[in-house]
Coordinates of C-alpha atoms and ligand atoms in Angstrom, one line a residue:
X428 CA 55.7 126.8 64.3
X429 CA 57.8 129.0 62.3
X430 CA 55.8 129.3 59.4
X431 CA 54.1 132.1 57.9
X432 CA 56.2 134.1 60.0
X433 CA 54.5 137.7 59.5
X434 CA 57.2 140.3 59.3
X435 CA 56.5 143.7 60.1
X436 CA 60.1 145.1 60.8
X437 CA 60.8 144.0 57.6
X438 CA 64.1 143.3 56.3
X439 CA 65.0 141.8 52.7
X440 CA 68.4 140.7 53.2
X441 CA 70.5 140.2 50.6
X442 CA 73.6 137.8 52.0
X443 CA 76.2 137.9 49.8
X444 CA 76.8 135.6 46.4
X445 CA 79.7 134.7 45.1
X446 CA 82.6 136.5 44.7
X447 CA 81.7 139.6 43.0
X448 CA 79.0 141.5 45.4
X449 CA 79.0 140.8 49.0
X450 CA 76.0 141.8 50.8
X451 CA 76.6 142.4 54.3
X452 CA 74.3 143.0 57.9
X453 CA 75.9 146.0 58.7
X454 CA 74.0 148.0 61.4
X455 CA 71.9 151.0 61.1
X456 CA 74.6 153.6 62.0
X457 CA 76.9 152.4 59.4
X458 CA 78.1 155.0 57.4
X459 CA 80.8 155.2 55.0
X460 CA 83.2 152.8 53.9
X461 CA 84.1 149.1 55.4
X462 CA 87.3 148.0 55.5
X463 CA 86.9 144.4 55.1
X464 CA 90.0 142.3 55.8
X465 CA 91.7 139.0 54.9
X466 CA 89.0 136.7 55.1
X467 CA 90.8 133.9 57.5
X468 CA 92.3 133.7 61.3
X469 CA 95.9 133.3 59.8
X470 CA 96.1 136.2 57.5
X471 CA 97.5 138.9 60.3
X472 CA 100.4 139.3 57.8
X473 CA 98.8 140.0 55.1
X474 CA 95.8 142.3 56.1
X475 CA 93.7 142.9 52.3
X476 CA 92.0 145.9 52.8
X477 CA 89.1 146.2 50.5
X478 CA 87.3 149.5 50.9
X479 CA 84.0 148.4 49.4
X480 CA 80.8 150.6 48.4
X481 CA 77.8 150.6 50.9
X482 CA 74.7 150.8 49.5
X483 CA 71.1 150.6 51.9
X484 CA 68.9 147.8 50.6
X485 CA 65.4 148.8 49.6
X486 CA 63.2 146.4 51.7
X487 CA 59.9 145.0 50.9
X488 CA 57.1 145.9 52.5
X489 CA 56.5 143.0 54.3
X490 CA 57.9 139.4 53.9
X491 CA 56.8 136.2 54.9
X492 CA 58.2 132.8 55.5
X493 CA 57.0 131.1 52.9
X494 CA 55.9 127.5 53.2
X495 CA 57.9 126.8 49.8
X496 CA 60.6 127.6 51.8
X497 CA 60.1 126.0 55.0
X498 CA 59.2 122.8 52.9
X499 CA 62.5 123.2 50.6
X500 CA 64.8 123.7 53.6
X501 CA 63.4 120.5 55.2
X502 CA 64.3 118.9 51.7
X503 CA 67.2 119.5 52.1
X504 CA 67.6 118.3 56.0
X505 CA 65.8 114.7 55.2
X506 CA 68.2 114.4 52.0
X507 CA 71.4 115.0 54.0
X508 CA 69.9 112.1 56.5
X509 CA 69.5 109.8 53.8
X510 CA 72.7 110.3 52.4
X511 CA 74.3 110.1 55.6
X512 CA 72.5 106.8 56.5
X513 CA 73.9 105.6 53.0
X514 CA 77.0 106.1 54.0
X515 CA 77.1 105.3 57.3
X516 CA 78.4 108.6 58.0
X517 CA 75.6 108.5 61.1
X518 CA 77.7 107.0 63.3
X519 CA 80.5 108.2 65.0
X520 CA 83.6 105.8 65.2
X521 CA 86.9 106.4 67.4
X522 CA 88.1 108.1 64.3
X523 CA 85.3 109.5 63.0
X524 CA 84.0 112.3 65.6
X525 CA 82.2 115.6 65.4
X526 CA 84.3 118.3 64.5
X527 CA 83.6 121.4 66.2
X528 CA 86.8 123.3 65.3
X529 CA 84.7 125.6 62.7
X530 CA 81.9 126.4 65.0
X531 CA 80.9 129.3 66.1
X532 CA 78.4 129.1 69.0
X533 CA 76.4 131.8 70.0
X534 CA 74.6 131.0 73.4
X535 CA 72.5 134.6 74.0
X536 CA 71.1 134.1 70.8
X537 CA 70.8 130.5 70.6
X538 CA 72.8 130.4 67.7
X539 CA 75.2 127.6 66.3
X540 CA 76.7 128.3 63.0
X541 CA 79.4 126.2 61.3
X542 CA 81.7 128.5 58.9
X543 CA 82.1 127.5 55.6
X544 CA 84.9 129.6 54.2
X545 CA 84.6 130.6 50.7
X546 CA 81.0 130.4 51.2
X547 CA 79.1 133.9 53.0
X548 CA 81.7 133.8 55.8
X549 CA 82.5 137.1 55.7
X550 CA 79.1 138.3 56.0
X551 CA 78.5 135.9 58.7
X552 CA 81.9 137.0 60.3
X553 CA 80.3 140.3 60.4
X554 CA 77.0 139.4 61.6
X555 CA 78.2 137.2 64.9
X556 CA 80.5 140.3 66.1
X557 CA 77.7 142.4 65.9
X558 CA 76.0 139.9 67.9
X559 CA 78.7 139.4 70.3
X560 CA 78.2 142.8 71.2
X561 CA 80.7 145.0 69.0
X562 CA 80.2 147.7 67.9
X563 CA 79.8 149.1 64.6
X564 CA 83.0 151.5 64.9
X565 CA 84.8 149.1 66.9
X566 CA 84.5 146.9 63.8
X567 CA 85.1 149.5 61.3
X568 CA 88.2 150.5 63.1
X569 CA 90.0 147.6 64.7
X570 CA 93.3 146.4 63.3
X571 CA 92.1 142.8 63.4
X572 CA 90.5 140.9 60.7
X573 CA 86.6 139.9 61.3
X574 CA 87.6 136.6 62.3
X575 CA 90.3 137.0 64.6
X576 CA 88.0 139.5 66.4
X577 CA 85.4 137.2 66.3
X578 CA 87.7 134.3 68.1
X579 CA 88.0 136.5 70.6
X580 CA 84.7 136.2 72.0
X581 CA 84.2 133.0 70.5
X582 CA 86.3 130.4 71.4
X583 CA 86.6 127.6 69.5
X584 CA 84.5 125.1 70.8
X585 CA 84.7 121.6 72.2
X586 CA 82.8 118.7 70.9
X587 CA 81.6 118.7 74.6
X588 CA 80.5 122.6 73.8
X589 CA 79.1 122.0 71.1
X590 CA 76.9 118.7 72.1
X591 CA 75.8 120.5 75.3
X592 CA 74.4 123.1 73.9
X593 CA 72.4 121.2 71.0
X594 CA 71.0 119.4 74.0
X595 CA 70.1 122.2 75.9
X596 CA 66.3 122.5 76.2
X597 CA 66.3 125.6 74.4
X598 CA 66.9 124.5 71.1
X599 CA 69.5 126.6 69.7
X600 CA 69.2 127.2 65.9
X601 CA 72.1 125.4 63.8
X602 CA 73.5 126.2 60.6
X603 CA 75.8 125.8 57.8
X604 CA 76.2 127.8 54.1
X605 CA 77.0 125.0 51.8
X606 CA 78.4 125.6 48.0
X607 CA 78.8 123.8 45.0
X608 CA 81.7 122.0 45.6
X609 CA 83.9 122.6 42.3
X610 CA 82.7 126.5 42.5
X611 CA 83.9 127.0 46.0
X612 CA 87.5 125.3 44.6
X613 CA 87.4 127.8 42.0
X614 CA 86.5 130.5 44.4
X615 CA 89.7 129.7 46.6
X616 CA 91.8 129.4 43.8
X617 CA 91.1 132.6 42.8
X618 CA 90.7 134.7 45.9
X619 CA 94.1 132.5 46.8
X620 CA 96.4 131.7 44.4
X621 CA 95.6 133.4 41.3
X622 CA 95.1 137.1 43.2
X623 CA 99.2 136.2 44.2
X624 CA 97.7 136.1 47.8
X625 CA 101.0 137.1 50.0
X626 CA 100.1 134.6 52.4
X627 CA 99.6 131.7 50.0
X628 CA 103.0 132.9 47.7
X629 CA 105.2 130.0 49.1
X630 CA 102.9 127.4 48.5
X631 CA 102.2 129.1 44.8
X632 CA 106.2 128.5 44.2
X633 CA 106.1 124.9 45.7
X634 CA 103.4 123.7 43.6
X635 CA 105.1 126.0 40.9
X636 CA 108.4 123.7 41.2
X637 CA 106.8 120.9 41.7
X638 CA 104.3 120.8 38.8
X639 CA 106.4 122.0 36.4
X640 CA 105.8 119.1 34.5
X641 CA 102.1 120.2 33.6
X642 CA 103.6 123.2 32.5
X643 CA 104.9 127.2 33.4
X644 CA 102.3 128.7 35.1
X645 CA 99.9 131.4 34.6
X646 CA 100.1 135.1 35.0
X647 CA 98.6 136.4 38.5
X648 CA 95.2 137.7 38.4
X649 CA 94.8 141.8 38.9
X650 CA 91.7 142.5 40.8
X651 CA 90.4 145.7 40.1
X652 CA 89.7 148.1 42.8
X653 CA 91.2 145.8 45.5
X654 CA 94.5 146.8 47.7
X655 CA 95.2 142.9 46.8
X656 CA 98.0 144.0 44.0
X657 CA 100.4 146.3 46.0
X658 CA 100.6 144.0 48.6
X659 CA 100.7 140.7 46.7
X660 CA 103.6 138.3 45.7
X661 CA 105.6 140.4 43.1
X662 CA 106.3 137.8 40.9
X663 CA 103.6 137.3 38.1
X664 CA 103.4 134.0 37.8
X665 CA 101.6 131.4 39.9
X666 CA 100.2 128.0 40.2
X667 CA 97.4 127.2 36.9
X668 CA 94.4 125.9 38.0
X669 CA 95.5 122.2 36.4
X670 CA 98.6 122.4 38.8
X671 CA 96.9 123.3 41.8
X672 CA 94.0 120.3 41.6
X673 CA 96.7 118.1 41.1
X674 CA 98.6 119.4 44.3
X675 CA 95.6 118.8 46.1
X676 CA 94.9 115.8 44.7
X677 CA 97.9 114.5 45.6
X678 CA 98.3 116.2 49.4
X679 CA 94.5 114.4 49.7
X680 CA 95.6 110.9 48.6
X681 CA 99.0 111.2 50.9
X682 CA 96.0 111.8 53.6
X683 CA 97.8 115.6 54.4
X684 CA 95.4 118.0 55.8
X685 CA 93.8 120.6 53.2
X686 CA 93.4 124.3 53.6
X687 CA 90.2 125.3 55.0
X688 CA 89.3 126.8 52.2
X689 CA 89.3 123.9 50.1
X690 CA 88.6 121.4 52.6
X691 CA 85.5 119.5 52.1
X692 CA 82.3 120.5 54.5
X693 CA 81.9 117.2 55.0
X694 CA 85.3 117.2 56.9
X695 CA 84.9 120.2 58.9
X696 CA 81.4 120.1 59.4
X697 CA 80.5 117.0 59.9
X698 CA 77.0 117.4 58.9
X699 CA 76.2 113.9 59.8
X700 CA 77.3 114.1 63.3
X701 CA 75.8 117.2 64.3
X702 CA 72.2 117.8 64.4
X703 CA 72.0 121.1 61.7
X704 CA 68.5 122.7 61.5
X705 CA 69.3 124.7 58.2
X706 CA 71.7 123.8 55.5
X707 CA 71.3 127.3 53.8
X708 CA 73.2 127.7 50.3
X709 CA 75.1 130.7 48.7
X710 CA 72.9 130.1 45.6
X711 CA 69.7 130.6 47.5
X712 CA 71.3 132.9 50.3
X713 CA 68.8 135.6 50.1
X714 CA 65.9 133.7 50.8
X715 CA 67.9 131.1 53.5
X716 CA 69.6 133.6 55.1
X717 CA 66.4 135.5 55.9
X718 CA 64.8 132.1 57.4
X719 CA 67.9 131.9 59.8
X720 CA 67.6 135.7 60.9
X721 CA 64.1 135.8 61.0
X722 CA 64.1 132.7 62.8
X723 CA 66.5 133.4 65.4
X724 CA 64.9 136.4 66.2
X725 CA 67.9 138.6 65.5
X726 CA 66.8 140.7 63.1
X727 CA 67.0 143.6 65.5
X728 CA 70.6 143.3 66.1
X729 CA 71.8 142.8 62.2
X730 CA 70.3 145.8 60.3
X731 CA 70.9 145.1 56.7
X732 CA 73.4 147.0 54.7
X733 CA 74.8 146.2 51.3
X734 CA 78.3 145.6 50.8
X735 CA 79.5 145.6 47.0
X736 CA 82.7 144.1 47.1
X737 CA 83.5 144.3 43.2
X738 CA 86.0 142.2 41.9
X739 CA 86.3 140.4 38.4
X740 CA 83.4 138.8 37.1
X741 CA 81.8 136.0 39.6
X742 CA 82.8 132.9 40.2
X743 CA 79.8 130.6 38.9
X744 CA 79.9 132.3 35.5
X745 CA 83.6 131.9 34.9
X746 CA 84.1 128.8 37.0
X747 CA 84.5 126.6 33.4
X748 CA 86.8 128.9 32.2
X749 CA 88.9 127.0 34.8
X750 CA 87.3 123.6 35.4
X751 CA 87.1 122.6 31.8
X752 CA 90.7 122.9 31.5
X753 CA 91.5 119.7 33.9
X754 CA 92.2 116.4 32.8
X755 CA 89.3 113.9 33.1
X756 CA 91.3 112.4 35.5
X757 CA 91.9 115.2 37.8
X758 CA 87.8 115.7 37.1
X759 CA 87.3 112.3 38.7
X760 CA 89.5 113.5 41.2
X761 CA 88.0 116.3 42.7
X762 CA 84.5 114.3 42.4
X763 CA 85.9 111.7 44.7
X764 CA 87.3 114.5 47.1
X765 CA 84.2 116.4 47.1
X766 CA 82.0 113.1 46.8
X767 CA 80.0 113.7 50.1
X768 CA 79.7 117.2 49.4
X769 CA 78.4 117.0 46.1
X770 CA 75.6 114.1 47.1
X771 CA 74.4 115.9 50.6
X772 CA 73.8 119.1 49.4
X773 CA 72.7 118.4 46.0
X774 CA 74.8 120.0 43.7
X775 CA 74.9 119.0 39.4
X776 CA 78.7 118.6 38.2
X777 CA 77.6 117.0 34.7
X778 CA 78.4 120.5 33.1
X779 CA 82.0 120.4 34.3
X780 CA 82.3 116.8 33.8
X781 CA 80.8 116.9 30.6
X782 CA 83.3 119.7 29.3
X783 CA 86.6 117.8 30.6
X784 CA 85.2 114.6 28.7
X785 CA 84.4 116.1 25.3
Ligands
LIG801 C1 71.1 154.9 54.1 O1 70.0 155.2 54.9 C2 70.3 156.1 56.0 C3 69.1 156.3 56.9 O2 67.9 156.2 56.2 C4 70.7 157.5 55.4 O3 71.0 158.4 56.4 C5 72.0 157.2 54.5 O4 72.4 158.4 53.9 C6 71.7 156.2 53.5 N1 73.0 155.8 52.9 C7 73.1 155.7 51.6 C8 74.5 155.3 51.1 O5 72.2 155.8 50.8
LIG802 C1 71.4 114.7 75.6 O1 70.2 114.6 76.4 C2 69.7 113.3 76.5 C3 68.4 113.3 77.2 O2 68.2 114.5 78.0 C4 70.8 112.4 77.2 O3 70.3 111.1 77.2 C5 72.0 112.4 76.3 O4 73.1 111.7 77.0 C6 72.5 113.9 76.1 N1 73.6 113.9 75.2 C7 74.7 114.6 75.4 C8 75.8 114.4 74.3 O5 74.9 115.3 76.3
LIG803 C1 79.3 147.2 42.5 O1 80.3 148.1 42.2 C2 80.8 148.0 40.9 C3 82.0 148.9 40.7 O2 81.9 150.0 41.6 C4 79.7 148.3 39.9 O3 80.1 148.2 38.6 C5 78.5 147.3 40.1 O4 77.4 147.7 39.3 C6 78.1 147.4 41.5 N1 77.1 146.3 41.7 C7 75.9 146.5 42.3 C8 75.1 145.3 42.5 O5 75.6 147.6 42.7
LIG804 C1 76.4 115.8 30.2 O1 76.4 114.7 29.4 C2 75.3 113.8 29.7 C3 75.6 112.5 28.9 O2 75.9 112.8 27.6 C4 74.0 114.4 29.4 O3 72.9 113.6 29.7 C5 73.9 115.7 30.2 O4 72.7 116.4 29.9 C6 75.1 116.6 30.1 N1 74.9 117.7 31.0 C7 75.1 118.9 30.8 C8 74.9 119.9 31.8 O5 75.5 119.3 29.6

């Protein structure tokens, strides 16, 4: 089948990490600068223009679809099975249904990809509006944000859409970018709350007010390089990282909806209700975002480009900077929250547990 795929048109694609460097498809006409803007559908107040640096990526020669890969991606499928049959997350209930709300489904390209934010969704923003048939200018110059462009010529599915389409006879190819659960948290917190995010200020003050109890605050976070600061909530104090897990904590145990950027994949998702072929990860992008391209046969339509978005240093090295200073309580927490998360895709907490218990 899809193995040893032998690649002649050759692209090593780099899909994006965490926060620091994005790595984006951008096609082969791209020149110049790319505005990249407020990475969700609500942010049409607050537009965050970050000019970022474009760099070509130096390709190997040839590449192959390993069968180390193809092996560790079906890993990964049989161990989200396993834990979903554990659970009994297999099978739908009147209040437990597929959520297609996140999907975006590509039918020309046989593509069905659930978006993760905080994990490669800008990148994969990017990619489907090239595949939807924008151009490269029209994205470099439209006034919208990548998202709300591409809801424009992707609707948000049904769970009828989406079911009709995974049984179609031409199997389309479905995805989703998981990341460790805690890092992703720290990720939004950051690129959120920290970053005095204009759109997130009120909810900064709430839990501000609210929390006060657990203490002051912390001084807003300066990106360097990024628009992000003359735009932002002028006040300089916002939300720690202690007062914002318990504010989610707390909306979670009142049963309130989360922000999608926090929200667990297993929410949104719904990995065990929808049939996915790859469960990529932003720790192993490179290599699972080539599978999915490769695989889908769009490699002719996303040219790679690399996108350095430089911010502060990157989320997974500075993530216990922040996590070790919750209580072990608020740890235990965030592993109940993000318990399915944590068990389907695999991903260690002991460091951060370990740190909050010592
Ligand atoms: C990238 O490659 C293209 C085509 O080979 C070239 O014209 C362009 O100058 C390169 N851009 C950068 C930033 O190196
Ligand atoms: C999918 O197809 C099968 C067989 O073709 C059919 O039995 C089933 O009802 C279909 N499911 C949905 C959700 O359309
Ligand atoms: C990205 O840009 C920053 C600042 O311009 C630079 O320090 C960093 O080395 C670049 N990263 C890569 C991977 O090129
Ligand atoms: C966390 O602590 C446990 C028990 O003491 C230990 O086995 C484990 O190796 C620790 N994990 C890390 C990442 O330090």
């Amino acid at each position: 089948m899809r193995l040893r795929l032998k690649l002649r048109s050759l692209f090593l694609l780099a899909v994006l990490s965490s926060c620091v460097i994005i790595y984006s498809f951008v096609g082969v006409h791209f020149r110049g600068h790319l505005k990249l803007s407020g990475d969700d559908h609500k942010s049409r107040r607050f537009v965050a223009k970050i000019t970022a640096s474009v760099e070509n990526v130096t390709l190997p020669h040839s590449w192959t679809v390993t069968q180390e890969l193809v092996d560790r991606l079906t890993a990964r499928r049989n161990h989200v099975q396993k834990v979903c049959k554990k659970y009994g997350l297999d099978k739908p209930t009147k209040t437990y249904q597929p959520n297609a709300w996140e999907f975006l489904i590509n039918a020309k390209y046989g593509l069905v990809w659930c978006n993760v934010f905080k994990a490669a969704s800008s990148t994969w923003f990017y990619n489907f509006n090239l595949l939807a048939g924008f151009t490269e200018q029209e994205l470099l110059h439209a006034k919208e944000t990548p998202i709300q462009l591409a809801r424009k010529r992707y609707a948000r599915p049904t769970v009828e859409d989406l079911q009709q389409i995974m049984n179609s006879t031409r199997q389309p190819l479905s995805f989703l970018i998981a990341r460790h659960p805690l890092q992703r948290l720290v990720s939004g917190y950051r690129d959120k709350i920290l970053s005095g995010n204009r759109y997130y200020s009120k909810l900064a003050r709430n839990i501000l007010r609210q929390y006060r109890d657990l203490g002051k605050g912390t001084e807003k976070d300066k990106p360097p390089g990024s628009a992000l600061i003359e735009r932002s909530n002028p006040r300089a104090i916002v939300p720690s990282f202690p007062q914002f897990v318990q504010y989610l904590l707390d909306e979670s145990t009142k049963g309130r909806r989360l922000d999608e950027h926090w929200t667990p994949i297993s929410d949104f998702c719904t990995p065990c209700l929808v049939k996915f072929d790859v469960f990529a990860k932003v720790e192993t992008m490179e290599e699972d975002g080539n599978y999915i391209i490769f695989s889908a046969g769009i490699h002719d339509v996303i040219k790679p480009k690399r996108i350095n978005r430089s911010r502060n240093e990157p989320t997974d090295t500075v993530a216990d900077k922040f996590l070790c200073q919750l209580s072990p309580k608020q740890m235990d927490g965030l592993l109940k929250l993000y318990k399915y998360d944590i068990e389907l895709f695999e991903y260690d907490v002991s460091k951060y547990v370990n740190c909050t218990r010592s």
